[in-house]
């Protein structure tokens, strides 16, 4: 079941983020695995703007998605699935839920930034209908997101901005 996150679940979402980051060790990205999860302040901000959603089993979150608006389009900030619940389509379900909400809000697309060579990052999003954006396709908001990521050291590994257009026939 996908539903809006609740204020009392923010620490659990942080725990999901830590667990979901652990597999980055398997691809030599220990600093990403060790990265601090979003603070409760950041999560509260997302919750208050209606951009924090969970996939729950027995009403307990097992995954979450945080979104925002960048350059007038829906922007997927983060989607994390606890490894105990991975490979069941939960992350894809959260992305599809975002697509439905974005379409209902009149957005033409969803954007995101991600690692190029991590199997559950860019290749995964490509399977969900996202395409890599060339540098000249980035709006000022996405450029700012990329600058912030670079300042955090994330460009130590190749990254890409991606876009999924939300046409009438989009699922």
Short mmCIF file of N, CA and C in Angstrom, two decimals:
data_model
loop_
_atom_site.label_atom_id
_atom_site.label_comp_id
_atom_site.label_asym_id
_atom_site.label_seq_id
_atom_site.Cartn_x
_atom_site.Cartn_y
_atom_site.Cartn_z
N UNK A 1 0.85 -1.18 0.00
CA UNK A 1 0.00 0.00 0.00
C UNK A 1 0.89 1.24 0.00
N UNK A 2 0.60 2.16 -0.88
CA UNK A 2 1.33 3.43 -0.92
C UNK A 2 0.44 4.50 -0.30
N UNK A 3 1.05 5.26 0.60
CA UNK A 3 0.32 6.32 1.29
C UNK A 3 1.30 7.42 1.68
N UNK A 4 0.75 8.55 2.08
CA UNK A 4 1.58 9.64 2.57
C UNK A 4 2.28 9.19 3.85
N UNK A 5 3.51 9.64 4.02
CA UNK A 5 4.24 9.36 5.26
C UNK A 5 3.58 10.09 6.41
N UNK A 6 3.84 9.59 7.60
CA UNK A 6 3.31 10.21 8.82
C UNK A 6 4.45 10.76 9.66
N UNK A 7 4.20 11.83 10.42
CA UNK A 7 5.27 12.44 11.21
C UNK A 7 6.01 11.45 12.12
N UNK A 8 5.31 10.52 12.71
CA UNK A 8 5.93 9.58 13.63
C UNK A 8 6.80 8.53 12.95
N UNK A 9 6.87 8.53 11.63
CA UNK A 9 7.63 7.51 10.89
C UNK A 9 8.99 8.00 10.39
N UNK A 10 9.32 9.25 10.66
CA UNK A 10 10.52 9.82 10.05
C UNK A 10 11.80 9.09 10.45
N UNK A 11 11.92 8.71 11.69
CA UNK A 11 13.13 7.97 12.11
C UNK A 11 13.18 6.61 11.43
N UNK A 12 12.06 5.97 11.25
CA UNK A 12 12.03 4.69 10.53
C UNK A 12 12.48 4.88 9.08
N UNK A 13 12.08 5.98 8.46
CA UNK A 13 12.50 6.26 7.08
C UNK A 13 14.02 6.46 7.03
N UNK A 14 14.57 7.08 8.02
CA UNK A 14 16.03 7.25 8.10
C UNK A 14 16.71 5.87 8.21
N UNK A 15 16.12 4.96 8.98
CA UNK A 15 16.66 3.61 9.11
C UNK A 15 16.58 2.85 7.79
N UNK A 16 15.49 3.03 7.06
CA UNK A 16 15.35 2.42 5.74
C UNK A 16 16.46 2.93 4.83
N UNK A 17 16.73 4.24 4.88
CA UNK A 17 17.77 4.83 4.05
C UNK A 17 19.14 4.22 4.35
N UNK A 18 19.46 4.05 5.61
CA UNK A 18 20.74 3.47 6.00
C UNK A 18 20.84 2.04 5.46
N UNK A 19 19.80 1.26 5.66
CA UNK A 19 19.81 -0.13 5.19
C UNK A 19 19.89 -0.19 3.66
N UNK A 20 19.17 0.69 2.98
CA UNK A 20 19.17 0.70 1.52
C UNK A 20 20.52 1.14 0.97
N UNK A 21 21.28 1.89 1.74
CA UNK A 21 22.59 2.33 1.29
C UNK A 21 23.66 1.27 1.39
N UNK A 22 23.47 0.28 2.23
CA UNK A 22 24.50 -0.74 2.46
C UNK A 22 24.97 -1.43 1.18
N UNK A 23 24.12 -1.76 0.22
CA UNK A 23 24.59 -2.43 -1.00
C UNK A 23 25.60 -1.63 -1.82
N UNK A 24 25.72 -0.34 -1.57
CA UNK A 24 26.73 0.44 -2.28
C UNK A 24 28.15 -0.04 -1.95
N UNK A 25 28.31 -0.69 -0.79
CA UNK A 25 29.61 -1.28 -0.45
C UNK A 25 30.01 -2.34 -1.47
N UNK A 26 29.03 -3.08 -1.96
CA UNK A 26 29.29 -4.17 -2.91
C UNK A 26 29.83 -3.68 -4.24
N UNK A 27 29.64 -2.39 -4.55
CA UNK A 27 30.15 -1.82 -5.80
C UNK A 27 31.25 -0.80 -5.55
N UNK A 28 31.88 -0.90 -4.36
CA UNK A 28 33.04 -0.06 -4.06
C UNK A 28 32.71 1.39 -3.75
N UNK A 29 31.49 1.65 -3.31
CA UNK A 29 31.08 3.02 -3.02
C UNK A 29 30.79 3.18 -1.52
N UNK A 30 31.77 2.81 -0.71
CA UNK A 30 31.60 2.87 0.75
C UNK A 30 31.17 4.25 1.25
N UNK A 31 31.73 5.36 0.70
CA UNK A 31 31.28 6.67 1.20
C UNK A 31 29.77 6.90 1.00
N UNK A 32 29.20 6.34 -0.05
CA UNK A 32 27.76 6.47 -0.26
C UNK A 32 27.03 5.63 0.77
N UNK A 33 27.53 4.41 1.02
CA UNK A 33 26.91 3.55 2.03
C UNK A 33 26.96 4.21 3.40
N UNK A 34 28.02 4.97 3.66
CA UNK A 34 28.20 5.61 4.97
C UNK A 34 27.55 6.99 5.06
N UNK A 35 26.96 7.46 3.96
CA UNK A 35 26.37 8.80 3.95
C UNK A 35 25.25 8.89 4.98
N UNK A 36 25.16 10.03 5.61
CA UNK A 36 24.11 10.27 6.60
C UNK A 36 22.75 10.36 5.89
N UNK A 37 21.74 9.69 6.41
CA UNK A 37 20.41 9.78 5.79
C UNK A 37 19.84 11.18 5.94
N UNK A 38 18.82 11.50 5.16
CA UNK A 38 18.19 12.83 5.30
C UNK A 38 17.78 13.06 6.76
N UNK A 39 17.98 14.26 7.21
CA UNK A 39 17.61 14.60 8.60
C UNK A 39 16.09 14.61 8.75
N UNK A 40 15.65 14.57 10.00
CA UNK A 40 14.21 14.68 10.23
C UNK A 40 13.70 16.05 9.80
N UNK A 41 14.56 17.06 9.82
CA UNK A 41 14.16 18.39 9.35
C UNK A 41 13.87 18.34 7.84
N UNK A 42 14.75 17.71 7.08
CA UNK A 42 14.55 17.58 5.63
C UNK A 42 13.30 16.74 5.36
N UNK A 43 13.17 15.63 6.07
CA UNK A 43 12.00 14.77 5.86
C UNK A 43 10.70 15.49 6.26
N UNK A 44 10.74 16.26 7.33
CA UNK A 44 9.56 17.02 7.74
C UNK A 44 9.18 18.03 6.67
N UNK A 45 10.17 18.70 6.08
CA UNK A 45 9.88 19.64 5.01
C UNK A 45 9.20 18.96 3.83
N UNK A 46 9.70 17.79 3.47
CA UNK A 46 9.08 17.03 2.37
C UNK A 46 7.66 16.61 2.74
N UNK A 47 7.49 16.16 3.97
CA UNK A 47 6.17 15.76 4.45
C UNK A 47 5.19 16.93 4.38
N UNK A 48 5.63 18.09 4.84
CA UNK A 48 4.75 19.26 4.88
C UNK A 48 4.38 19.77 3.50
N UNK A 49 5.24 19.58 2.51
CA UNK A 49 4.91 20.03 1.15
C UNK A 49 4.21 18.93 0.34
N UNK A 50 3.93 17.78 0.97
CA UNK A 50 3.23 16.69 0.29
C UNK A 50 4.14 15.86 -0.59
N UNK A 51 5.43 15.86 -0.30
CA UNK A 51 6.39 15.14 -1.13
C UNK A 51 7.09 14.00 -0.43
N UNK A 52 6.41 13.33 0.50
CA UNK A 52 7.01 12.19 1.20
C UNK A 52 5.98 11.07 1.28
N UNK A 53 6.29 9.98 0.59
CA UNK A 53 5.36 8.87 0.44
C UNK A 53 6.04 7.57 0.84
N UNK A 54 5.26 6.64 1.37
CA UNK A 54 5.81 5.35 1.77
C UNK A 54 5.05 4.21 1.12
N UNK A 55 5.76 3.11 0.94
CA UNK A 55 5.14 1.83 0.65
C UNK A 55 5.15 1.09 1.97
N UNK A 56 3.98 0.65 2.41
CA UNK A 56 3.86 0.03 3.72
C UNK A 56 3.33 -1.39 3.60
N UNK A 57 3.83 -2.24 4.47
CA UNK A 57 3.29 -3.59 4.63
C UNK A 57 2.82 -3.69 6.07
N UNK A 58 1.60 -4.13 6.25
CA UNK A 58 0.98 -4.15 7.58
C UNK A 58 1.08 -2.77 8.23
N UNK A 59 0.92 -1.73 7.41
CA UNK A 59 0.93 -0.32 7.80
C UNK A 59 2.29 0.16 8.30
N UNK A 60 3.34 -0.63 8.10
CA UNK A 60 4.71 -0.22 8.49
C UNK A 60 5.51 0.06 7.22
N UNK A 61 6.10 1.25 7.10
CA UNK A 61 6.89 1.56 5.91
C UNK A 61 8.05 0.58 5.69
N UNK A 62 8.21 0.17 4.43
CA UNK A 62 9.34 -0.67 4.02
C UNK A 62 10.15 0.05 2.94
N UNK A 63 9.61 1.17 2.46
CA UNK A 63 10.27 1.97 1.42
C UNK A 63 9.67 3.36 1.46
N UNK A 64 10.42 4.32 0.88
CA UNK A 64 9.87 5.66 0.81
C UNK A 64 10.37 6.37 -0.45
N UNK A 65 9.63 7.39 -0.83
CA UNK A 65 9.98 8.26 -1.95
C UNK A 65 9.81 9.69 -1.49
N UNK A 66 10.83 10.51 -1.78
CA UNK A 66 10.77 11.93 -1.49
C UNK A 66 10.86 12.67 -2.81
N UNK A 67 9.92 13.58 -3.05
CA UNK A 67 9.92 14.33 -4.31
C UNK A 67 9.75 15.81 -4.06
N UNK A 68 9.98 16.57 -5.13
CA UNK A 68 9.86 18.02 -5.08
C UNK A 68 9.52 18.49 -6.48
N UNK A 69 9.60 19.77 -6.72
CA UNK A 69 9.42 20.33 -8.06
C UNK A 69 10.71 21.07 -8.40
N UNK A 70 11.26 20.75 -9.57
CA UNK A 70 12.47 21.39 -10.07
C UNK A 70 12.22 21.78 -11.51
N UNK A 71 12.48 23.00 -11.85
CA UNK A 71 12.25 23.51 -13.21
C UNK A 71 10.81 23.26 -13.68
N UNK A 72 9.87 23.33 -12.76
CA UNK A 72 8.46 23.17 -13.09
C UNK A 72 8.00 21.74 -13.30
N UNK A 73 8.89 20.78 -13.09
CA UNK A 73 8.54 19.36 -13.26
C UNK A 73 8.68 18.63 -11.93
N UNK A 74 8.01 17.50 -11.82
CA UNK A 74 8.20 16.66 -10.64
C UNK A 74 9.65 16.20 -10.62
N UNK A 75 10.23 16.18 -9.45
CA UNK A 75 11.63 15.74 -9.32
C UNK A 75 11.71 14.68 -8.23
N UNK A 76 12.20 13.53 -8.57
CA UNK A 76 12.38 12.43 -7.64
C UNK A 76 13.70 12.67 -6.89
N UNK A 77 13.60 13.10 -5.65
CA UNK A 77 14.78 13.36 -4.83
C UNK A 77 15.41 12.06 -4.35
N UNK A 78 14.58 11.14 -3.90
CA UNK A 78 15.10 9.91 -3.30
C UNK A 78 14.03 8.85 -3.31
N UNK A 79 14.41 7.64 -3.64
CA UNK A 79 13.55 6.49 -3.42
C UNK A 79 14.44 5.41 -2.82
N UNK A 80 14.01 4.87 -1.70
CA UNK A 80 14.80 3.87 -0.99
C UNK A 80 13.88 2.75 -0.53
N UNK A 81 14.34 1.52 -0.77
CA UNK A 81 13.61 0.32 -0.37
C UNK A 81 14.50 -0.46 0.58
N UNK A 82 13.96 -0.87 1.70
CA UNK A 82 14.73 -1.69 2.62
C UNK A 82 15.14 -2.97 1.89
N UNK A 83 16.40 -3.39 2.00
CA UNK A 83 16.87 -4.57 1.27
C UNK A 83 16.04 -5.84 1.54
N UNK A 84 15.43 -5.94 2.71
CA UNK A 84 14.59 -7.11 3.00
C UNK A 84 13.34 -7.15 2.12
N UNK A 85 13.05 -6.04 1.45
CA UNK A 85 11.85 -5.95 0.61
C UNK A 85 12.18 -5.60 -0.84
N UNK A 86 13.46 -5.69 -1.18
CA UNK A 86 13.91 -5.34 -2.53
C UNK A 86 13.49 -6.40 -3.55
N UNK A 87 13.52 -5.98 -4.81
CA UNK A 87 13.24 -6.84 -5.97
C UNK A 87 11.81 -7.38 -5.98
N UNK A 88 10.90 -6.58 -5.48
CA UNK A 88 9.48 -6.94 -5.48
C UNK A 88 8.63 -5.91 -6.22
N UNK A 89 9.28 -4.93 -6.85
CA UNK A 89 8.55 -3.89 -7.57
C UNK A 89 8.07 -2.75 -6.69
N UNK A 90 8.52 -2.71 -5.45
CA UNK A 90 8.06 -1.67 -4.53
C UNK A 90 8.56 -0.30 -4.96
N UNK A 91 9.84 -0.21 -5.30
CA UNK A 91 10.39 1.06 -5.77
C UNK A 91 9.70 1.54 -7.03
N UNK A 92 9.49 0.61 -7.96
CA UNK A 92 8.79 0.95 -9.21
C UNK A 92 7.37 1.42 -8.92
N UNK A 93 6.73 0.80 -7.95
CA UNK A 93 5.38 1.23 -7.57
C UNK A 93 5.36 2.64 -7.04
N UNK A 94 6.37 2.99 -6.24
CA UNK A 94 6.47 4.36 -5.74
C UNK A 94 6.70 5.34 -6.88
N UNK A 95 7.54 4.97 -7.85
CA UNK A 95 7.80 5.85 -8.99
C UNK A 95 6.51 6.03 -9.81
N UNK A 96 5.77 4.95 -10.01
CA UNK A 96 4.51 5.06 -10.75
C UNK A 96 3.51 5.92 -10.00
N UNK A 97 3.50 5.81 -8.69
CA UNK A 97 2.62 6.67 -7.89
C UNK A 97 2.99 8.14 -8.08
N UNK A 98 4.29 8.43 -8.08
CA UNK A 98 4.74 9.80 -8.35
C UNK A 98 4.30 10.22 -9.75
N UNK A 99 4.43 9.35 -10.73
CA UNK A 99 4.02 9.69 -12.10
C UNK A 99 2.53 10.06 -12.14
N UNK A 100 1.72 9.31 -11.45
CA UNK A 100 0.29 9.62 -11.40
C UNK A 100 -0.01 10.95 -10.73
N UNK A 101 0.66 11.21 -9.62
CA UNK A 101 0.46 12.49 -8.93
C UNK A 101 0.96 13.65 -9.77
N UNK A 102 2.11 13.44 -10.43
CA UNK A 102 2.68 14.51 -11.27
C UNK A 102 1.75 14.82 -12.44
N UNK A 103 1.26 13.78 -13.08
CA UNK A 103 0.34 13.96 -14.21
C UNK A 103 -0.92 14.70 -13.75
N UNK A 104 -1.45 14.31 -12.60
CA UNK A 104 -2.66 14.96 -12.08
C UNK A 104 -2.41 16.43 -11.76
N UNK A 105 -1.18 16.77 -11.41
CA UNK A 105 -0.82 18.16 -11.10
C UNK A 105 -0.45 18.94 -12.36
N UNK A 106 -0.56 18.30 -13.53
CA UNK A 106 -0.27 18.99 -14.78
C UNK A 106 1.21 19.05 -15.13
N UNK A 107 2.01 18.23 -14.50
CA UNK A 107 3.44 18.20 -14.81
C UNK A 107 3.66 17.37 -16.07
N UNK A 108 4.62 17.78 -16.88
CA UNK A 108 4.91 17.08 -18.14
C UNK A 108 5.93 15.97 -17.98
N UNK A 109 6.66 15.97 -16.85
CA UNK A 109 7.75 15.01 -16.72
C UNK A 109 8.15 14.84 -15.26
N UNK A 110 8.96 13.80 -15.05
CA UNK A 110 9.66 13.58 -13.79
C UNK A 110 11.14 13.63 -14.11
N UNK A 111 11.91 14.31 -13.29
CA UNK A 111 13.36 14.31 -13.44
C UNK A 111 13.99 13.69 -12.19
N UNK A 112 15.24 13.33 -12.32
CA UNK A 112 16.02 12.81 -11.20
C UNK A 112 17.49 12.89 -11.56
N UNK A 113 18.33 12.70 -10.57
CA UNK A 113 19.76 12.55 -10.80
C UNK A 113 20.18 11.26 -10.12
N UNK A 114 21.16 10.57 -10.71
CA UNK A 114 21.52 9.26 -10.19
C UNK A 114 22.90 8.85 -10.66
N UNK A 115 23.40 7.76 -10.13
CA UNK A 115 24.68 7.22 -10.56
C UNK A 115 24.53 6.44 -11.86
N UNK A 116 25.44 6.67 -12.77
CA UNK A 116 25.39 6.06 -14.10
C UNK A 116 25.58 4.55 -14.06
N UNK A 117 26.60 4.10 -13.32
CA UNK A 117 27.04 2.71 -13.43
C UNK A 117 26.53 1.77 -12.34
N UNK A 118 25.67 2.23 -11.48
CA UNK A 118 25.13 1.37 -10.42
C UNK A 118 23.86 0.71 -10.97
N UNK A 119 23.81 -0.63 -10.98
CA UNK A 119 22.67 -1.32 -11.62
C UNK A 119 21.30 -0.89 -11.13
N UNK A 120 21.18 -0.55 -9.84
CA UNK A 120 19.86 -0.16 -9.33
C UNK A 120 19.68 1.36 -9.38
N UNK A 121 20.50 2.03 -10.16
CA UNK A 121 20.36 3.47 -10.38
C UNK A 121 20.01 3.72 -11.85
N UNK A 122 20.88 4.34 -12.64
CA UNK A 122 20.52 4.72 -14.01
C UNK A 122 19.95 3.57 -14.85
N UNK A 123 20.55 2.38 -14.85
CA UNK A 123 19.96 1.30 -15.66
C UNK A 123 18.54 0.94 -15.20
N UNK A 124 18.31 0.99 -13.91
CA UNK A 124 16.98 0.71 -13.37
C UNK A 124 15.97 1.76 -13.84
N UNK A 125 16.36 3.04 -13.72
CA UNK A 125 15.44 4.10 -14.13
C UNK A 125 15.20 4.08 -15.64
N UNK A 126 16.19 3.67 -16.41
CA UNK A 126 15.98 3.53 -17.86
C UNK A 126 14.89 2.49 -18.12
N UNK A 127 14.88 1.41 -17.36
CA UNK A 127 13.82 0.40 -17.52
C UNK A 127 12.45 0.95 -17.15
N UNK A 128 12.43 1.99 -16.31
CA UNK A 128 11.16 2.61 -15.91
C UNK A 128 10.76 3.76 -16.84
N UNK A 129 11.49 3.92 -17.94
CA UNK A 129 11.10 4.92 -18.93
C UNK A 129 11.84 6.24 -18.87
N UNK A 130 12.86 6.35 -18.05
CA UNK A 130 13.66 7.57 -17.97
C UNK A 130 14.76 7.53 -19.02
N UNK A 131 15.14 8.71 -19.50
CA UNK A 131 16.27 8.81 -20.44
C UNK A 131 17.27 9.81 -19.89
N UNK A 132 18.54 9.56 -20.21
CA UNK A 132 19.60 10.47 -19.77
C UNK A 132 19.46 11.80 -20.49
N UNK A 133 19.72 12.87 -19.78
CA UNK A 133 19.68 14.21 -20.36
C UNK A 133 21.09 14.69 -20.67
N UNK A 134 21.23 15.31 -21.83
CA UNK A 134 22.49 15.97 -22.18
C UNK A 134 22.60 17.24 -21.33
N UNK A 135 23.81 17.72 -21.15
CA UNK A 135 24.02 18.92 -20.33
C UNK A 135 23.20 20.10 -20.82
N UNK A 136 23.04 20.24 -22.15
CA UNK A 136 22.29 21.40 -22.66
C UNK A 136 20.77 21.25 -22.49
N UNK A 137 20.32 20.11 -21.98
CA UNK A 137 18.89 19.91 -21.70
C UNK A 137 18.53 20.23 -20.25
N UNK A 138 19.53 20.51 -19.42
CA UNK A 138 19.26 20.77 -18.01
C UNK A 138 18.79 22.20 -17.82
N UNK A 139 17.70 22.34 -17.07
CA UNK A 139 17.25 23.68 -16.71
C UNK A 139 18.06 24.20 -15.54
N UNK A 140 17.83 25.43 -15.13
CA UNK A 140 18.62 26.01 -14.04
C UNK A 140 18.47 25.25 -12.72
N UNK A 141 17.30 24.73 -12.46
CA UNK A 141 17.09 23.98 -11.22
C UNK A 141 17.89 22.68 -11.19
N UNK A 142 17.86 21.95 -12.30
CA UNK A 142 18.64 20.71 -12.36
C UNK A 142 20.14 20.99 -12.33
N UNK A 143 20.54 22.09 -12.95
CA UNK A 143 21.96 22.47 -12.87
C UNK A 143 22.35 22.74 -11.42
N UNK A 144 21.47 23.38 -10.67
CA UNK A 144 21.74 23.66 -9.26
C UNK A 144 21.81 22.36 -8.45
N UNK A 145 20.92 21.43 -8.75
CA UNK A 145 20.96 20.13 -8.07
C UNK A 145 22.30 19.46 -8.34
N UNK A 146 22.74 19.47 -9.59
CA UNK A 146 24.02 18.84 -9.95
C UNK A 146 25.20 19.54 -9.27
N UNK A 147 25.15 20.86 -9.17
CA UNK A 147 26.23 21.58 -8.48
C UNK A 147 26.29 21.18 -7.01
N UNK A 148 25.14 21.08 -6.38
CA UNK A 148 25.08 20.67 -4.97
C UNK A 148 25.64 19.27 -4.80
N UNK A 149 25.28 18.37 -5.71
CA UNK A 149 25.81 17.01 -5.64
C UNK A 149 27.32 16.99 -5.80
N UNK A 150 27.82 17.77 -6.74
CA UNK A 150 29.27 17.83 -6.96
C UNK A 150 29.96 18.37 -5.71
N UNK A 151 29.37 19.38 -5.07
CA UNK A 151 29.96 19.95 -3.86
C UNK A 151 29.99 18.93 -2.73
N UNK A 152 29.04 18.00 -2.73
CA UNK A 152 29.00 16.94 -1.71
C UNK A 152 29.94 15.79 -2.05
N UNK A 153 30.61 15.86 -3.21
CA UNK A 153 31.56 14.81 -3.59
C UNK A 153 30.95 13.66 -4.35
N UNK A 154 29.69 13.78 -4.73
CA UNK A 154 29.04 12.67 -5.42
C UNK A 154 29.58 12.44 -6.82
N UNK A 155 30.22 13.45 -7.41
CA UNK A 155 30.76 13.29 -8.76
C UNK A 155 32.04 12.46 -8.79
N UNK A 156 32.42 11.94 -7.66
CA UNK A 156 33.54 11.00 -7.62
C UNK A 156 33.22 9.78 -8.50
N UNK A 157 31.93 9.52 -8.65
CA UNK A 157 31.43 8.46 -9.53
C UNK A 157 30.54 9.12 -10.58
N UNK A 158 30.53 8.61 -11.81
CA UNK A 158 29.73 9.26 -12.86
C UNK A 158 28.25 9.35 -12.48
N UNK A 159 27.70 10.55 -12.70
CA UNK A 159 26.29 10.81 -12.42
C UNK A 159 25.60 11.35 -13.67
N UNK A 160 24.29 11.25 -13.66
CA UNK A 160 23.51 11.70 -14.81
C UNK A 160 22.18 12.25 -14.32
N UNK A 161 21.67 13.24 -15.03
CA UNK A 161 20.29 13.69 -14.83
C UNK A 161 19.44 12.93 -15.83
N UNK A 162 18.24 12.53 -15.41
CA UNK A 162 17.36 11.77 -16.28
C UNK A 162 15.96 12.39 -16.25
N UNK A 163 15.19 12.05 -17.29
CA UNK A 163 13.83 12.60 -17.43
C UNK A 163 12.90 11.51 -17.96
N UNK A 164 11.71 11.49 -17.44
CA UNK A 164 10.64 10.64 -17.97
C UNK A 164 9.48 11.53 -18.33
N UNK A 165 9.18 11.58 -19.62
CA UNK A 165 8.04 12.37 -20.07
C UNK A 165 6.75 11.68 -19.67
N UNK A 166 5.76 12.46 -19.31
CA UNK A 166 4.47 11.92 -18.84
C UNK A 166 3.39 12.23 -19.86
N UNK A 167 3.40 11.50 -20.95
CA UNK A 167 2.36 11.67 -21.96
C UNK A 167 1.07 11.02 -21.52
N UNK A 168 0.05 11.24 -22.30
CA UNK A 168 -1.28 10.69 -21.98
C UNK A 168 -1.25 9.17 -21.89
N UNK A 169 -0.40 8.53 -22.68
CA UNK A 169 -0.34 7.07 -22.67
C UNK A 169 0.62 6.50 -21.64
N UNK A 170 1.28 7.36 -20.89
CA UNK A 170 2.23 6.89 -19.88
C UNK A 170 1.45 6.14 -18.81
N UNK A 171 1.99 5.01 -18.35
CA UNK A 171 1.25 4.23 -17.34
C UNK A 171 0.99 4.97 -16.05
#
